[in-house]
Amino acid sequence: MNHLPPALALLLGAACASGPVLDTSQDLVWSQAVEGDLDVFARVKGQQRRLTTTPGSDFAGPVSPDGRTVLVLHSNDQDEAHQESLWAVSLDGLTTTPVAGPSTKLRNPRWLPDGSVVYESDAQSFRDLYRAVPGQPPTRLTASPHGCFEPAVSAAGGVAGGAPDAVVHVCSGADPDLWTVPSTGGTHRVLLQRTGEDIAPAVALDGTVAWLASEKGRLGVWAMAADGTGAHPVWTSPDPAAQVVPEQGLHWSPDGARLALVVRDGDGVAGVRVLRMPSGKLALSITGELPDWTAGGALLFTHEDAAGLGVFRLDDPGGAVRLTAPGGWLGRGIPRGGAQR
């Protein structure tokens, strides 16, 4: 079993076991169960709103760079047909604009600085990348027979790949490799091709690309420069029984100095690991999952304490602070505006 460092285990246990007081000052977007459905809520400057009420499951996606709109992935089963749609919902709750769908699978939406969105969908193929301005028809960016997945851009505009608008992503073939394509359409090319699995890319503000790569049969973290050079391993869990959870991806802190991921130990317990970059030195190991960051660089994560499942913020010093009532999860930081921590 992959145990927490004693100091961190005590820090989290002291904060959570006693049921910490709910902090309602933190700007936050999250999903929460309501009467059998899953809806999205937002709290901005202490004012809380329920953003979605449609029957089905609504998952909180990333918040726009201007901090005004959240992407919501809506999932519903109608007449035994599974459908997914993507919406752009303003945090004031006044407007809901369709972005994409409905389709069977719609995943991994990401904002571009110009207010458009890139995402993956099976609308016209097994899976490809699309770009859409909310409320307008989408543009298809890739056409791969084996599928393209997991688009990643930086807050600076996706500078990876040597172009200011490049979208890094995964395309399948003999092995999953990293590719790049301009967000406005254009030449689709390999950014990194090597033997082994390369998945879940994430782009830092300076264009540094981190991703999960197979190394000796295990997934670890690799990194490289924006132009695809200098690819090297950064971190692999020292516990052979611990497995990285690729579905939860990699998450850069706003300043690009830290990288969060999720691993599951031999007993199935999920834990957030935070690496200092570029060294890859382990900075934090704590129970929880679904990490994200506040605008000020504090770690957000989902955790279940004695009171129930909730979104927490890790303060240093001070321990974990509960940000949602029991039932809240999948917390998303708001880039600008409101109470920042």
GROMACS .gro file of C-alpha atoms in nm:
model
  341
    1MET     CA    1   0.000   0.000   0.000
    2ASN     CA    2   0.125   0.350  -0.083
    3HIS     CA    3   0.113   0.532   0.252
    4LEU     CA    4   0.103   0.908   0.290
    5PRO     CA    5   0.403   1.079   0.449
    6PRO     CA    6   0.315   1.096   0.824
    7ALA     CA    7   0.303   1.476   0.839
    8LEU     CA    8   0.065   1.499   0.544
    9ALA     CA    9  -0.155   1.217   0.669
   10LEU     CA   10  -0.194   1.393   1.003
   11LEU     CA   11  -0.256   1.728   0.835
   12LEU     CA   12  -0.540   1.595   0.622
   13GLY     CA   13  -0.684   1.376   0.896
   14ALA     CA   14  -0.699   1.659   1.148
   15ALA     CA   15  -0.871   1.885   0.897
   16CYS     CA   16  -1.127   1.637   0.767
   17ALA     CA   17  -1.215   1.395   1.045
   18SER     CA   18  -1.364   1.671   1.260
   19GLY     CA   19  -1.573   1.809   0.971
   20PRO     CA   20  -1.421   2.148   0.887
   21VAL     CA   21  -1.641   2.455   0.864
   22LEU     CA   22  -1.764   2.523   0.512
   23ASP     CA   23  -1.567   2.804   0.345
   24THR     CA   24  -1.805   2.995   0.116
   25SER     CA   25  -1.555   3.266   0.019
   26GLN     CA   26  -1.378   3.060  -0.248
   27ASP     CA   27  -1.480   3.120  -0.609
   28LEU     CA   28  -1.564   2.774  -0.742
   29VAL     CA   29  -1.760   2.572  -0.997
   30TRP     CA   30  -1.860   2.215  -0.913
   31SER     CA   31  -2.103   1.929  -0.981
   32GLN     CA   32  -2.349   1.813  -0.717
   33ALA     CA   33  -2.621   1.548  -0.695
   34VAL     CA   34  -2.974   1.689  -0.670
   35GLU     CA   35  -3.278   1.461  -0.653
   36GLY     CA   36  -3.128   1.189  -0.869
   37ASP     CA   37  -2.965   1.421  -1.123
   38LEU     CA   38  -2.620   1.576  -1.133
   39ASP     CA   39  -2.619   1.954  -1.173
   40VAL     CA   40  -2.354   2.226  -1.194
   41PHE     CA   41  -2.324   2.501  -0.936
   42ALA     CA   42  -2.110   2.816  -0.920
   43ARG     CA   43  -2.003   3.042  -0.638
   44VAL     CA   44  -1.866   3.385  -0.731
   45LYS     CA   45  -1.785   3.650  -0.469
   46GLY     CA   46  -1.982   3.454  -0.211
   47GLN     CA   47  -2.296   3.428  -0.424
   48GLN     CA   48  -2.399   3.072  -0.509
   49ARG     CA   49  -2.610   2.973  -0.812
   50ARG     CA   50  -2.740   2.648  -0.957
   51LEU     CA   51  -2.648   2.670  -1.326
   52THR     CA   52  -2.819   2.361  -1.468
   53THR     CA   53  -3.154   2.193  -1.401
   54THR     CA   54  -3.208   1.973  -1.709
   55PRO     CA   55  -3.274   1.602  -1.635
   56GLY     CA   56  -2.957   1.396  -1.673
   57SER     CA   57  -2.599   1.437  -1.558
   58ASP     CA   58  -2.412   1.767  -1.593
   59PHE     CA   59  -2.036   1.767  -1.540
   60ALA     CA   60  -1.846   2.087  -1.468
   61GLY     CA   61  -1.574   2.144  -1.726
   62PRO     CA   62  -1.309   2.417  -1.742
   63VAL     CA   63  -1.392   2.783  -1.685
   64SER     CA   64  -1.313   3.032  -1.962
   65PRO     CA   65  -0.992   3.238  -1.935
   66ASP     CA   66  -1.196   3.550  -1.851
   67GLY     CA   67  -1.364   3.367  -1.560
   68ARG     CA   68  -1.718   3.427  -1.687
   69THR     CA   69  -1.832   3.100  -1.848
   70VAL     CA   70  -1.805   2.731  -1.768
   71LEU     CA   71  -1.820   2.443  -2.014
   72VAL     CA   72  -2.080   2.186  -1.909
   73LEU     CA   73  -2.084   1.832  -2.047
   74HIS     CA   74  -2.445   1.712  -2.043
   75SER     CA   75  -2.512   1.337  -2.053
   76ASN     CA   76  -2.858   1.187  -2.093
   77ASP     CA   77  -3.024   0.864  -2.201
   78GLN     CA   78  -3.338   0.914  -2.410
   79ASP     CA   79  -3.533   0.623  -2.561
   80GLU     CA   80  -3.240   0.394  -2.470
   81ALA     CA   81  -3.002   0.612  -2.679
   82HIS     CA   82  -2.711   0.768  -2.496
   83GLN     CA   83  -2.646   1.131  -2.593
   84GLU     CA   84  -2.385   1.385  -2.485
   85SER     CA   85  -2.384   1.760  -2.549
   86LEU     CA   86  -2.153   2.047  -2.463
   87TRP     CA   87  -2.285   2.381  -2.339
   88ALA     CA   88  -2.126   2.712  -2.246
   89VAL     CA   89  -2.303   2.843  -1.934
   90SER     CA   90  -2.240   3.189  -1.793
   91LEU     CA   91  -2.150   3.193  -1.423
   92ASP     CA   92  -2.424   3.448  -1.358
   93GLY     CA   93  -2.672   3.182  -1.472
   94LEU     CA   94  -2.828   3.405  -1.737
   95THR     CA   95  -2.719   3.238  -2.061
   96THR     CA   96  -2.671   2.882  -2.188
   97THR     CA   97  -2.523   2.850  -2.536
   98PRO     CA   98  -2.482   2.520  -2.724
   99VAL     CA   99  -2.126   2.434  -2.828
  100ALA     CA  100  -2.143   2.079  -2.965
  101GLY     CA  101  -2.357   1.768  -2.989
  102PRO     CA  102  -2.562   1.578  -2.935
  103SER     CA  103  -2.338   1.280  -3.012
  104THR     CA  104  -2.260   0.948  -2.850
  105LYS     CA  105  -1.922   1.054  -2.712
  106LEU     CA  106  -1.802   1.408  -2.652
  107ARG     CA  107  -1.494   1.451  -2.435
  108ASN     CA  108  -1.212   1.674  -2.309
  109PRO     CA  109  -1.330   2.027  -2.394
  110ARG     CA  110  -1.067   2.301  -2.367
  111TRP     CA  111  -1.098   2.678  -2.400
  112LEU     CA  112  -0.883   2.874  -2.642
  113PRO     CA  113  -0.791   3.232  -2.549
  114ASP     CA  114  -1.017   3.371  -2.823
  115GLY     CA  115  -1.326   3.220  -2.658
  116SER     CA  116  -1.357   2.921  -2.891
  117VAL     CA  117  -1.346   2.560  -2.770
  118VAL     CA  118  -1.161   2.249  -2.886
  119TYR     CA  119  -1.296   1.904  -2.802
  120GLU     CA  120  -1.308   1.543  -2.922
  121SER     CA  121  -1.621   1.383  -3.063
  122ASP     CA  122  -1.747   1.080  -3.253
  123ALA     CA  123  -1.994   1.295  -3.452
  124GLN     CA  124  -1.846   1.201  -3.792
  125SER     CA  125  -1.586   0.932  -3.717
  126PHE     CA  126  -1.453   0.699  -3.450
  127ARG     CA  127  -1.312   1.007  -3.273
  128ASP     CA  128  -1.165   1.335  -3.400
  129LEU     CA  129  -1.093   1.690  -3.283
  130TYR     CA  130  -1.319   1.986  -3.350
  131ARG     CA  131  -1.314   2.359  -3.280
  132ALA     CA  132  -1.632   2.556  -3.216
  133VAL     CA  133  -1.732   2.908  -3.123
  134PRO     CA  134  -2.029   2.875  -2.884
  135GLY     CA  135  -2.349   2.907  -3.082
  136GLN     CA  136  -2.182   2.847  -3.421
  137PRO     CA  137  -2.122   2.532  -3.631
  138PRO     CA  138  -1.799   2.345  -3.546
  139THR     CA  139  -1.490   2.303  -3.764
  140ARG     CA  140  -1.330   1.959  -3.789
  141LEU     CA  141  -0.956   1.973  -3.720
  142THR     CA  142  -0.846   1.610  -3.770
  143ALA     CA  143  -0.950   1.313  -3.983
  144SER     CA  144  -0.769   1.006  -3.854
  145PRO     CA  145  -0.887   0.648  -3.922
  146HIS     CA  146  -0.760   0.540  -3.580
  147GLY     CA  147  -0.893   0.832  -3.376
  148CYS     CA  148  -0.755   1.154  -3.225
  149PHE     CA  149  -0.812   1.240  -2.860
  150GLU     CA  150  -0.726   1.457  -2.559
  151PRO     CA  151  -0.665   1.810  -2.695
  152ALA     CA  152  -0.440   2.030  -2.483
  153VAL     CA  153  -0.367   2.402  -2.508
  154SER     CA  154  -0.195   2.650  -2.281
  155ALA     CA  155  -0.350   2.960  -2.129
  156ALA     CA  156  -0.114   3.160  -2.350
  157GLY     CA  157  -0.274   3.016  -2.661
  158GLY     CA  158  -0.131   2.669  -2.712
  159VAL     CA  159   0.225   2.771  -2.795
  160ALA     CA  160   0.335   2.407  -2.805
  161GLY     CA  161   0.450   2.276  -3.139
  162GLY     CA  162   0.621   2.603  -3.228
  163ALA     CA  163   0.296   2.775  -3.335
  164PRO     CA  164   0.093   3.026  -3.134
  165ASP     CA  165  -0.236   2.841  -3.192
  166ALA     CA  166  -0.125   2.477  -3.188
  167VAL     CA  167  -0.338   2.211  -3.022
  168VAL     CA  168  -0.139   1.917  -2.888
  169HIS     CA  169  -0.329   1.587  -2.880
  170VAL     CA  170  -0.306   1.210  -2.908
  171CYS     CA  171  -0.364   1.009  -3.225
  172SER     CA  172  -0.378   0.631  -3.225
  173GLY     CA  173  -0.186   0.404  -3.460
  174ALA     CA  174   0.065   0.133  -3.385
  175ASP     CA  175   0.114   0.327  -3.059
  176PRO     CA  176  -0.064   0.637  -2.930
  177ASP     CA  177   0.162   0.933  -3.018
  178LEU     CA  178   0.154   1.309  -2.969
  179TRP     CA  179   0.045   1.523  -3.263
  180THR     CA  180  -0.027   1.890  -3.320
  181VAL     CA  181  -0.271   2.084  -3.539
  182PRO     CA  182  -0.347   2.458  -3.566
  183SER     CA  183  -0.669   2.547  -3.384
  184THR     CA  184  -0.791   2.726  -3.697
  185GLY     CA  185  -0.726   2.420  -3.916
  186GLY     CA  186  -0.423   2.330  -4.124
  187THR     CA  187  -0.138   2.083  -4.133
  188HIS     CA  188  -0.178   1.793  -3.893
  189ARG     CA  189   0.166   1.660  -3.796
  190VAL     CA  190   0.349   1.438  -3.549
  191LEU     CA  191   0.502   1.624  -3.255
  192LEU     CA  192   0.656   1.317  -3.086
  193GLN     CA  193   0.665   0.958  -3.208
  194ARG     CA  194   0.829   0.683  -3.010
  195THR     CA  195   0.775   0.321  -2.910
  196GLY     CA  196   0.529   0.300  -2.624
  197GLU     CA  197   0.209   0.469  -2.512
  198ASP     CA  198   0.200   0.852  -2.497
  199ILE     CA  199  -0.129   0.995  -2.369
  200ALA     CA  200  -0.296   1.273  -2.166
  201PRO     CA  201  -0.085   1.575  -2.272
  202ALA     CA  202  -0.105   1.901  -2.076
  203VAL     CA  203   0.054   2.230  -2.181
  204ALA     CA  204   0.200   2.480  -1.934
  205LEU     CA  205   0.183   2.856  -1.975
  206ASP     CA  206   0.533   2.863  -2.128
  207GLY     CA  207   0.446   2.587  -2.376
  208THR     CA  208   0.617   2.300  -2.192
  209VAL     CA  209   0.433   1.976  -2.269
  210ALA     CA  210   0.390   1.713  -1.999
  211TRP     CA  211   0.218   1.381  -2.065
  212LEU     CA  212   0.180   1.025  -1.941
  213ALA     CA  213   0.415   0.779  -2.109
  214SER     CA  214   0.470   0.408  -2.069
  215GLU     CA  215   0.809   0.320  -1.924
  216LYS     CA  216   0.890  -0.045  -1.851
  217GLY     CA  217   0.521  -0.134  -1.854
  218ARG     CA  218   0.414   0.148  -1.622
  219LEU     CA  219   0.280   0.497  -1.685
  220GLY     CA  220   0.494   0.785  -1.567
  221VAL     CA  221   0.525   1.157  -1.635
  222TRP     CA  222   0.739   1.284  -1.923
  223ALA     CA  223   0.805   1.639  -2.042
  224MET     CA  224   0.952   1.819  -2.343
  225ALA     CA  225   0.991   2.164  -2.496
  226ALA     CA  226   0.719   2.332  -2.698
  227ASP     CA  227   0.875   2.230  -3.030
  228GLY     CA  228   0.884   1.861  -2.938
  229THR     CA  229   1.255   1.844  -2.850
  230GLY     CA  230   1.415   1.724  -2.528
  231ALA     CA  231   1.161   1.455  -2.439
  232HIS     CA  232   1.261   1.296  -2.108
  233PRO     CA  233   1.108   1.106  -1.814
  234VAL     CA  234   1.024   1.322  -1.513
  235TRP     CA  235   0.859   1.097  -1.254
  236THR     CA  236   0.746   0.739  -1.195
  237SER     CA  237   0.580   0.626  -0.874
  238PRO     CA  238   0.832   0.450  -0.647
  239ASP     CA  239   0.557   0.206  -0.544
  240PRO     CA  240   0.524  -0.073  -0.806
  241ALA     CA  241   0.165  -0.135  -0.692
  242ALA     CA  242   0.059   0.227  -0.753
  243GLN     CA  243  -0.092   0.295  -1.093
  244VAL     CA  244  -0.140   0.636  -1.253
  245VAL     CA  245  -0.507   0.706  -1.337
  246PRO     CA  246  -0.485   0.831  -1.698
  247GLU     CA  247  -0.852   0.933  -1.718
  248GLN     CA  248  -0.786   1.210  -1.464
  249GLY     CA  249  -0.498   1.353  -1.664
  250LEU     CA  250  -0.231   1.606  -1.568
  251HIS     CA  251  -0.300   1.951  -1.427
  252TRP     CA  252  -0.050   2.239  -1.434
  253SER     CA  253  -0.065   2.501  -1.160
  254PRO     CA  254  -0.132   2.854  -1.292
  255ASP     CA  255   0.236   2.949  -1.265
  256GLY     CA  256   0.359   2.627  -1.429
  257ALA     CA  257   0.572   2.538  -1.127
  258ARG     CA  258   0.371   2.231  -1.018
  259LEU     CA  259   0.193   1.944  -1.186
  260ALA     CA  260  -0.088   1.740  -1.027
  261LEU     CA  261  -0.194   1.386  -1.117
  262VAL     CA  262  -0.384   1.098  -0.960
  263VAL     CA  263  -0.257   0.751  -0.872
  264ARG     CA  264  -0.435   0.451  -0.726
  265ASP     CA  265  -0.248   0.231  -0.480
  266GLY     CA  266  -0.258  -0.147  -0.457
  267ASP     CA  267  -0.567  -0.131  -0.236
  268GLY     CA  268  -0.753   0.093  -0.483
  269VAL     CA  269  -0.718   0.414  -0.279
  270ALA     CA  270  -0.692   0.722  -0.501
  271GLY     CA  271  -0.436   0.987  -0.417
  272VAL     CA  272  -0.327   1.320  -0.561
  273ARG     CA  273   0.044   1.362  -0.627
  274VAL     CA  274   0.193   1.706  -0.691
  275LEU     CA  275   0.532   1.733  -0.862
  276ARG     CA  276   0.764   2.033  -0.860
  277MET     CA  277   0.858   2.116  -1.215
  278PRO     CA  278   1.086   2.089  -1.403
  279SER     CA  279   1.267   1.860  -1.156
  280GLY     CA  280   0.975   1.619  -1.109
  281LYS     CA  281   1.042   1.605  -0.733
  282LEU     CA  282   0.740   1.486  -0.536
  283ALA     CA  283   0.606   1.783  -0.340
  284LEU     CA  284   0.277   1.645  -0.208
  285SER     CA  285   0.104   1.311  -0.162
  286ILE     CA  286  -0.251   1.319  -0.028
  287THR     CA  287  -0.570   1.111  -0.044
  288GLY     CA  288  -0.826   1.242  -0.292
  289GLU     CA  289  -0.878   1.277  -0.665
  290LEU     CA  290  -1.003   1.510  -0.943
  291PRO     CA  291  -0.740   1.781  -0.881
  292ASP     CA  292  -0.755   2.138  -1.006
  293TRP     CA  293  -0.612   2.474  -0.896
  294THR     CA  294  -0.746   2.803  -0.769
  295ALA     CA  295  -0.644   3.125  -0.944
  296GLY     CA  296  -0.393   3.182  -0.666
  297GLY     CA  297  -0.234   2.838  -0.700
  298ALA     CA  298  -0.392   2.645  -0.411
  299LEU     CA  299  -0.474   2.281  -0.479
  300LEU     CA  300  -0.839   2.178  -0.518
  301PHE     CA  301  -0.940   1.813  -0.489
  302THR     CA  302  -1.236   1.585  -0.421
  303HIS     CA  303  -1.229   1.390  -0.096
  304GLU     CA  304  -1.470   1.205   0.130
  305ASP     CA  305  -1.448   1.277   0.503
  306ALA     CA  306  -1.681   1.191   0.790
  307ALA     CA  307  -1.940   1.439   0.659
  308GLY     CA  308  -1.940   1.298   0.306
  309LEU     CA  309  -1.801   1.367  -0.039
  310GLY     CA  310  -1.693   1.723  -0.110
  311VAL     CA  311  -1.452   1.960  -0.280
  312PHE     CA  312  -1.162   2.074  -0.062
  313ARG     CA  313  -0.885   2.330  -0.085
  314LEU     CA  314  -0.546   2.250   0.063
  315ASP     CA  315  -0.402   2.545   0.254
  316ASP     CA  316  -0.038   2.546   0.358
  317PRO     CA  317  -0.024   2.579   0.653
  318GLY     CA  318  -0.370   2.507   0.783
  319GLY     CA  319  -0.472   2.179   0.624
  320ALA     CA  320  -0.771   2.094   0.406
  321VAL     CA  321  -1.070   2.329   0.394
  322ARG     CA  322  -1.414   2.209   0.278
  323LEU     CA  323  -1.558   2.424   0.000
  324THR     CA  324  -1.887   2.243  -0.076
  325ALA     CA  325  -2.163   2.085   0.126
  326PRO     CA  326  -2.165   1.702   0.122
  327GLY     CA  327  -2.238   1.572  -0.227
  328GLY     CA  328  -2.022   1.822  -0.414
  329TRP     CA  329  -1.737   1.700  -0.632
  330LEU     CA  330  -1.537   1.777  -0.948
  331GLY     CA  331  -1.443   2.128  -0.838
  332ARG     CA  332  -1.307   2.374  -1.096
  333GLY     CA  333  -1.102   2.683  -1.024
  334ILE     CA  334  -1.208   3.018  -1.171
  335PRO     CA  335  -0.918   3.190  -1.351
  336ARG     CA  336  -0.997   3.551  -1.259
  337GLY     CA  337  -1.240   3.752  -1.048
  338GLY     CA  338  -1.406   3.682  -0.717
  339ALA     CA  339  -1.232   3.568  -0.400
  340GLN     CA  340  -0.898   3.421  -0.502
  341ARG     CA  341  -0.682   3.207  -0.276
   0.00000   0.00000   0.00000
